[in-house]
């Protein structure tokens, strides 16, 4: 019996863990490659004013320069009392060295005494297959805590408590976080779509 070769799909990241996670969800019908795998080592300048724009810049770069189907993600923390900041600037909110501790200190200082501490993490994915572009979004709503809690995860996890939970993201296992997180939701939507088109 002849087997269909897997469809190659580039994930515009150098993070091998992110790639392995999506590969596990997609199964053998797809072969997911990282930027490192395809020899893409140039700096892709993410200078769009929105998460969607940055995801699009990364995905289009791969399609235009490497001629391969691709998807890219971009995530930000959007705080209501800060008019959606840090948003697209989440990684470098307190400076260009991308220091998560300094980023959390800045958010906590800006929210000191704030009555409204509601916030959401939002992940935008841009998927380009056969020249067709699709935007997918995953959101996780919650509250900014008044102090850090927990030591797992990364970024703003210690100060973000998802709605319906009594723990911060940093007090959850990776599996618990993935089940409810912005990125988990966006990736599962994309995987459902990819499985459908590969049938
Ligand atoms: P990226 O687009 O995934 O690189 O995320 C940009 C920035 O948003 C990161 O550097 C973190 O500061 C923050 N961030 C993204 N995802 C998460 C998360 O799941 N937890 C906490 N912070 C996050």
mmCIF file of C-alpha atoms and ligand atoms in Angstrom:
data_model
loop_
_atom_site.group_PDB
_atom_site.id
_atom_site.type_symbol
_atom_site.label_atom_id
_atom_site.label_comp_id
_atom_site.label_asym_id
_atom_site.label_seq_id
_atom_site.Cartn_x
_atom_site.Cartn_y
_atom_site.Cartn_z
ATOM 1 C CA UNK A 1 0.000 0.000 0.000
ATOM 2 C CA UNK A 2 1.294 3.450 -0.905
ATOM 3 C CA UNK A 3 1.594 5.968 1.902
ATOM 4 C CA UNK A 4 1.029 9.675 1.306
ATOM 5 C CA UNK A 5 4.136 11.724 2.131
ATOM 6 C CA UNK A 6 3.654 14.193 4.979
ATOM 7 C CA UNK A 7 2.855 17.808 4.192
ATOM 8 C CA UNK A 8 5.708 20.090 5.229
ATOM 9 C CA UNK A 9 4.703 23.030 7.358
ATOM 10 C CA UNK A 10 7.160 25.554 8.806
ATOM 11 C CA UNK A 11 6.551 27.042 12.262
ATOM 12 C CA UNK A 12 8.295 30.441 12.153
ATOM 13 C CA UNK A 13 10.168 29.980 15.420
ATOM 14 C CA UNK A 14 13.571 28.686 16.537
ATOM 15 C CA UNK A 15 12.010 27.135 19.642
ATOM 16 C CA UNK A 16 12.222 23.334 19.250
ATOM 17 C CA UNK A 17 9.808 22.778 22.173
ATOM 18 C CA UNK A 18 7.066 24.805 20.494
ATOM 19 C CA UNK A 19 7.606 22.826 17.264
ATOM 20 C CA UNK A 20 7.472 19.455 19.055
ATOM 21 C CA UNK A 21 4.236 20.444 20.789
ATOM 22 C CA UNK A 22 2.476 21.285 17.513
ATOM 23 C CA UNK A 23 3.938 18.189 15.783
ATOM 24 C CA UNK A 24 2.508 15.967 18.535
ATOM 25 C CA UNK A 25 -0.939 17.516 18.090
ATOM 26 C CA UNK A 26 -0.852 17.284 14.274
ATOM 27 C CA UNK A 27 0.273 13.681 13.944
ATOM 28 C CA UNK A 28 2.111 12.057 11.015
ATOM 29 C CA UNK A 29 0.125 13.729 8.206
ATOM 30 C CA UNK A 30 2.317 16.848 8.666
ATOM 31 C CA UNK A 31 6.072 17.356 9.128
ATOM 32 C CA UNK A 32 6.565 20.522 11.179
ATOM 33 C CA UNK A 33 9.906 22.303 10.658
ATOM 34 C CA UNK A 34 11.441 25.160 12.645
ATOM 35 C CA UNK A 35 13.281 28.160 11.168
ATOM 36 C CA UNK A 36 16.515 26.447 12.226
ATOM 37 C CA UNK A 37 15.478 23.283 10.328
ATOM 38 C CA UNK A 38 15.053 25.219 7.071
ATOM 39 C CA UNK A 39 18.271 27.252 7.531
ATOM 40 C CA UNK A 40 16.508 30.560 8.163
ATOM 41 C CA UNK A 41 18.871 32.421 10.487
ATOM 42 C CA UNK A 42 18.264 36.019 9.415
ATOM 43 C CA UNK A 43 16.586 38.432 11.812
ATOM 44 C CA UNK A 44 12.933 38.918 10.860
ATOM 45 C CA UNK A 45 11.999 42.437 11.967
ATOM 46 C CA UNK A 46 8.663 42.363 13.793
ATOM 47 C CA UNK A 47 7.723 46.037 13.657
ATOM 48 C CA UNK A 48 3.959 45.872 13.085
ATOM 49 C CA UNK A 49 1.672 47.715 15.546
ATOM 50 C CA UNK A 50 -0.464 44.603 16.152
ATOM 51 C CA UNK A 51 0.016 40.942 17.106
ATOM 52 C CA UNK A 52 -1.654 39.876 13.855
ATOM 53 C CA UNK A 53 0.676 42.126 11.876
ATOM 54 C CA UNK A 54 3.777 40.621 13.449
ATOM 55 C CA UNK A 55 2.551 37.062 12.930
ATOM 56 C CA UNK A 56 1.883 37.960 9.287
ATOM 57 C CA UNK A 57 5.379 39.452 8.812
ATOM 58 C CA UNK A 58 7.020 36.213 10.037
ATOM 59 C CA UNK A 59 4.798 33.846 8.047
ATOM 60 C CA UNK A 60 5.101 35.901 4.839
ATOM 61 C CA UNK A 61 8.893 36.034 5.199
ATOM 62 C CA UNK A 62 9.111 32.233 5.072
ATOM 63 C CA UNK A 63 6.661 31.912 2.191
ATOM 64 C CA UNK A 64 8.415 34.619 0.151
ATOM 65 C CA UNK A 65 12.023 33.560 0.799
ATOM 66 C CA UNK A 66 11.708 29.784 1.190
ATOM 67 C CA UNK A 67 8.565 28.966 -0.797
ATOM 68 C CA UNK A 68 7.121 26.762 1.964
ATOM 69 C CA UNK A 69 3.752 26.727 3.731
ATOM 70 C CA UNK A 70 4.148 28.321 7.121
ATOM 71 C CA UNK A 71 2.503 29.593 10.272
ATOM 72 C CA UNK A 72 3.705 32.108 12.856
ATOM 73 C CA UNK A 73 2.393 33.219 16.232
ATOM 74 C CA UNK A 74 2.620 36.369 18.294
ATOM 75 C CA UNK A 75 1.304 36.840 21.833
ATOM 76 C CA UNK A 76 0.645 39.801 24.069
ATOM 77 C CA UNK A 77 -0.797 40.612 27.494
ATOM 78 C CA UNK A 78 -3.597 43.192 27.168
ATOM 79 C CA UNK A 79 -4.560 45.034 30.375
ATOM 80 C CA UNK A 80 -7.879 46.917 30.395
ATOM 81 C CA UNK A 81 -6.795 49.701 32.799
ATOM 82 C CA UNK A 82 -3.714 50.317 30.620
ATOM 83 C CA UNK A 83 -5.750 50.641 27.405
ATOM 84 C CA UNK A 84 -4.510 47.270 26.152
ATOM 85 C CA UNK A 85 -0.827 47.738 27.065
ATOM 86 C CA UNK A 86 1.679 46.116 27.065
ATOM 87 C CA UNK A 87 0.066 44.289 24.092
ATOM 88 C CA UNK A 88 2.389 44.005 21.148
ATOM 89 C CA UNK A 89 5.206 45.398 23.344
ATOM 90 C CA UNK A 90 4.861 42.636 26.003
ATOM 91 C CA UNK A 91 8.351 41.152 25.586
ATOM 92 C CA UNK A 92 10.141 44.490 25.992
ATOM 93 C CA UNK A 93 7.718 46.506 28.124
ATOM 94 C CA UNK A 94 10.452 47.559 30.570
ATOM 95 C CA UNK A 95 13.260 47.793 28.032
ATOM 96 C CA UNK A 96 15.021 46.174 25.120
ATOM 97 C CA UNK A 97 16.676 43.464 27.256
ATOM 98 C CA UNK A 98 13.318 41.601 27.492
ATOM 99 C CA UNK A 99 13.607 41.146 31.269
ATOM 100 C CA UNK A 100 10.456 39.393 32.580
ATOM 101 C CA UNK A 101 11.045 40.531 36.186
ATOM 102 C CA UNK A 102 11.351 44.187 35.139
ATOM 103 C CA UNK A 103 8.282 43.797 32.897
ATOM 104 C CA UNK A 104 6.215 42.463 35.830
ATOM 105 C CA UNK A 105 7.518 45.242 38.123
ATOM 106 C CA UNK A 106 6.389 47.853 35.605
ATOM 107 C CA UNK A 107 2.894 46.327 35.284
ATOM 108 C CA UNK A 108 2.494 46.033 39.076
ATOM 109 C CA UNK A 109 3.610 49.647 39.565
ATOM 110 C CA UNK A 110 1.247 50.923 36.872
ATOM 111 C CA UNK A 111 -1.681 49.023 38.380
ATOM 112 C CA UNK A 112 -1.002 50.070 42.001
ATOM 113 C CA UNK A 113 -4.375 50.972 43.527
ATOM 114 C CA UNK A 114 -6.293 50.169 40.330
ATOM 115 C CA UNK A 115 -9.841 48.871 40.897
ATOM 116 C CA UNK A 116 -10.006 47.190 37.493
ATOM 117 C CA UNK A 117 -7.264 44.562 37.188
ATOM 118 C CA UNK A 118 -8.836 42.641 34.308
ATOM 119 C CA UNK A 119 -6.548 41.510 31.497
ATOM 120 C CA UNK A 120 -6.231 38.937 28.764
ATOM 121 C CA UNK A 121 -3.491 37.083 26.983
ATOM 122 C CA UNK A 122 -4.083 36.980 23.251
ATOM 123 C CA UNK A 123 -2.280 34.847 20.669
ATOM 124 C CA UNK A 124 -2.561 35.597 16.973
ATOM 125 C CA UNK A 125 -1.551 32.933 14.462
ATOM 126 C CA UNK A 126 -1.070 33.630 10.763
ATOM 127 C CA UNK A 127 -1.223 30.459 8.676
ATOM 128 C CA UNK A 128 -0.324 30.520 4.974
ATOM 129 C CA UNK A 129 -1.103 27.384 2.985
ATOM 130 C CA UNK A 130 -0.956 27.256 -0.806
ATOM 131 C CA UNK A 131 -0.808 31.068 -0.812
ATOM 132 C CA UNK A 132 -3.984 31.368 1.237
ATOM 133 C CA UNK A 133 -3.693 33.386 4.430
ATOM 134 C CA UNK A 134 -5.753 32.684 7.545
ATOM 135 C CA UNK A 135 -5.725 34.459 10.909
ATOM 136 C CA UNK A 136 -6.534 32.485 14.060
ATOM 137 C CA UNK A 137 -6.881 33.907 17.577
ATOM 138 C CA UNK A 138 -6.812 32.413 21.066
ATOM 139 C CA UNK A 139 -7.739 34.400 24.186
ATOM 140 C CA UNK A 140 -7.439 33.690 27.907
ATOM 141 C CA UNK A 141 -9.127 36.247 30.192
ATOM 142 C CA UNK A 142 -8.168 36.829 33.813
ATOM 143 C CA UNK A 143 -6.867 39.233 36.454
ATOM 144 C CA UNK A 144 -3.504 40.780 37.261
ATOM 145 C CA UNK A 145 -2.612 39.783 40.839
ATOM 146 C CA UNK A 146 -1.251 42.388 43.275
ATOM 147 C CA UNK A 147 1.974 40.375 43.727
ATOM 148 C CA UNK A 148 3.823 37.450 42.146
ATOM 149 C CA UNK A 149 2.618 33.934 42.933
ATOM 150 C CA UNK A 150 4.257 30.697 41.767
ATOM 151 C CA UNK A 151 7.505 29.816 40.017
ATOM 152 C CA UNK A 152 6.589 27.812 36.903
ATOM 153 C CA UNK A 153 6.061 29.051 33.373
ATOM 154 C CA UNK A 154 7.598 32.203 31.939
ATOM 155 C CA UNK A 155 6.968 35.863 31.166
ATOM 156 C CA UNK A 156 4.038 37.342 33.086
ATOM 157 C CA UNK A 157 2.781 33.965 34.393
ATOM 158 C CA UNK A 158 3.369 34.744 38.129
ATOM 159 C CA UNK A 159 1.050 37.787 38.055
ATOM 160 C CA UNK A 160 -1.736 36.421 35.816
ATOM 161 C CA UNK A 161 -4.667 34.478 37.259
ATOM 162 C CA UNK A 162 -7.035 33.074 34.610
ATOM 163 C CA UNK A 163 -10.778 33.515 35.198
ATOM 164 C CA UNK A 164 -12.327 30.591 37.085
ATOM 165 C CA UNK A 165 -8.986 29.661 38.692
ATOM 166 C CA UNK A 166 -7.592 30.291 42.160
ATOM 167 C CA UNK A 167 -3.992 29.935 40.988
ATOM 168 C CA UNK A 168 -1.737 31.970 38.731
ATOM 169 C CA UNK A 169 -0.385 30.460 35.496
ATOM 170 C CA UNK A 170 2.926 30.086 37.342
ATOM 171 C CA UNK A 171 1.304 27.714 39.858
ATOM 172 C CA UNK A 172 0.073 25.334 37.137
ATOM 173 C CA UNK A 173 1.756 22.459 35.336
ATOM 174 C CA UNK A 174 2.421 22.968 31.623
ATOM 175 C CA UNK A 175 -0.458 20.606 30.781
ATOM 176 C CA UNK A 176 -2.880 22.491 33.045
ATOM 177 C CA UNK A 177 -1.854 25.814 31.523
ATOM 178 C CA UNK A 178 -2.024 24.528 27.922
ATOM 179 C CA UNK A 179 -5.581 23.289 28.451
ATOM 180 C CA UNK A 180 -6.869 26.825 29.073
ATOM 181 C CA UNK A 181 -4.206 29.157 27.698
ATOM 182 C CA UNK A 182 -4.456 31.623 24.811
ATOM 183 C CA UNK A 183 -1.707 29.756 22.892
ATOM 184 C CA UNK A 184 -3.269 26.341 23.561
ATOM 185 C CA UNK A 185 -6.623 27.584 22.277
ATOM 186 C CA UNK A 186 -5.163 29.160 19.147
ATOM 187 C CA UNK A 187 -3.019 26.114 18.334
ATOM 188 C CA UNK A 188 -5.909 23.662 18.827
ATOM 189 C CA UNK A 189 -8.081 25.717 16.438
ATOM 190 C CA UNK A 190 -5.306 25.716 13.846
ATOM 191 C CA UNK A 191 -4.712 21.972 14.279
ATOM 192 C CA UNK A 192 -8.424 21.234 13.785
ATOM 193 C CA UNK A 193 -8.358 23.253 10.549
ATOM 194 C CA UNK A 194 -5.146 21.611 9.292
ATOM 195 C CA UNK A 195 -6.474 18.114 9.966
ATOM 196 C CA UNK A 196 -9.631 18.955 8.041
ATOM 197 C CA UNK A 197 -7.758 20.193 4.954
ATOM 198 C CA UNK A 198 -5.375 17.196 4.992
ATOM 199 C CA UNK A 199 -8.200 14.647 4.869
HETATM 200 P P1 LIG B 1 5.740 35.604 22.042
HETATM 201 O O1 LIG B 1 5.021 36.293 20.925
HETATM 202 O O2 LIG B 1 5.238 34.210 22.285
HETATM 203 O O3 LIG B 1 7.238 35.695 21.890
HETATM 204 O O4 LIG B 1 5.384 36.416 23.375
HETATM 205 C C1 LIG B 1 5.755 37.773 23.563
HETATM 206 C C2 LIG B 1 5.860 38.091 25.054
HETATM 207 O O5 LIG B 1 4.575 37.965 25.688
HETATM 208 C C3 LIG B 1 6.767 37.148 25.843
HETATM 209 O O6 LIG B 1 8.101 37.596 25.818
HETATM 210 C C4 LIG B 1 6.180 37.240 27.246
HETATM 211 O O7 LIG B 1 6.617 38.401 27.902
HETATM 212 C C5 LIG B 1 4.705 37.384 26.976
HETATM 213 N N1 LIG B 1 4.030 36.058 26.945
HETATM 214 C C6 LIG B 1 3.652 35.365 25.845
HETATM 215 N N2 LIG B 1 3.038 34.225 26.183
HETATM 216 C C7 LIG B 1 3.027 34.199 27.541
HETATM 217 C C8 LIG B 1 2.512 33.262 28.490
HETATM 218 O O8 LIG B 1 1.944 32.206 28.168
HETATM 219 N N3 LIG B 1 2.693 33.581 29.777
HETATM 220 C C9 LIG B 1 3.307 34.721 30.192
HETATM 221 N N4 LIG B 1 3.809 35.617 29.356
HETATM 222 C C10 LIG B 1 3.658 35.376 28.032
#
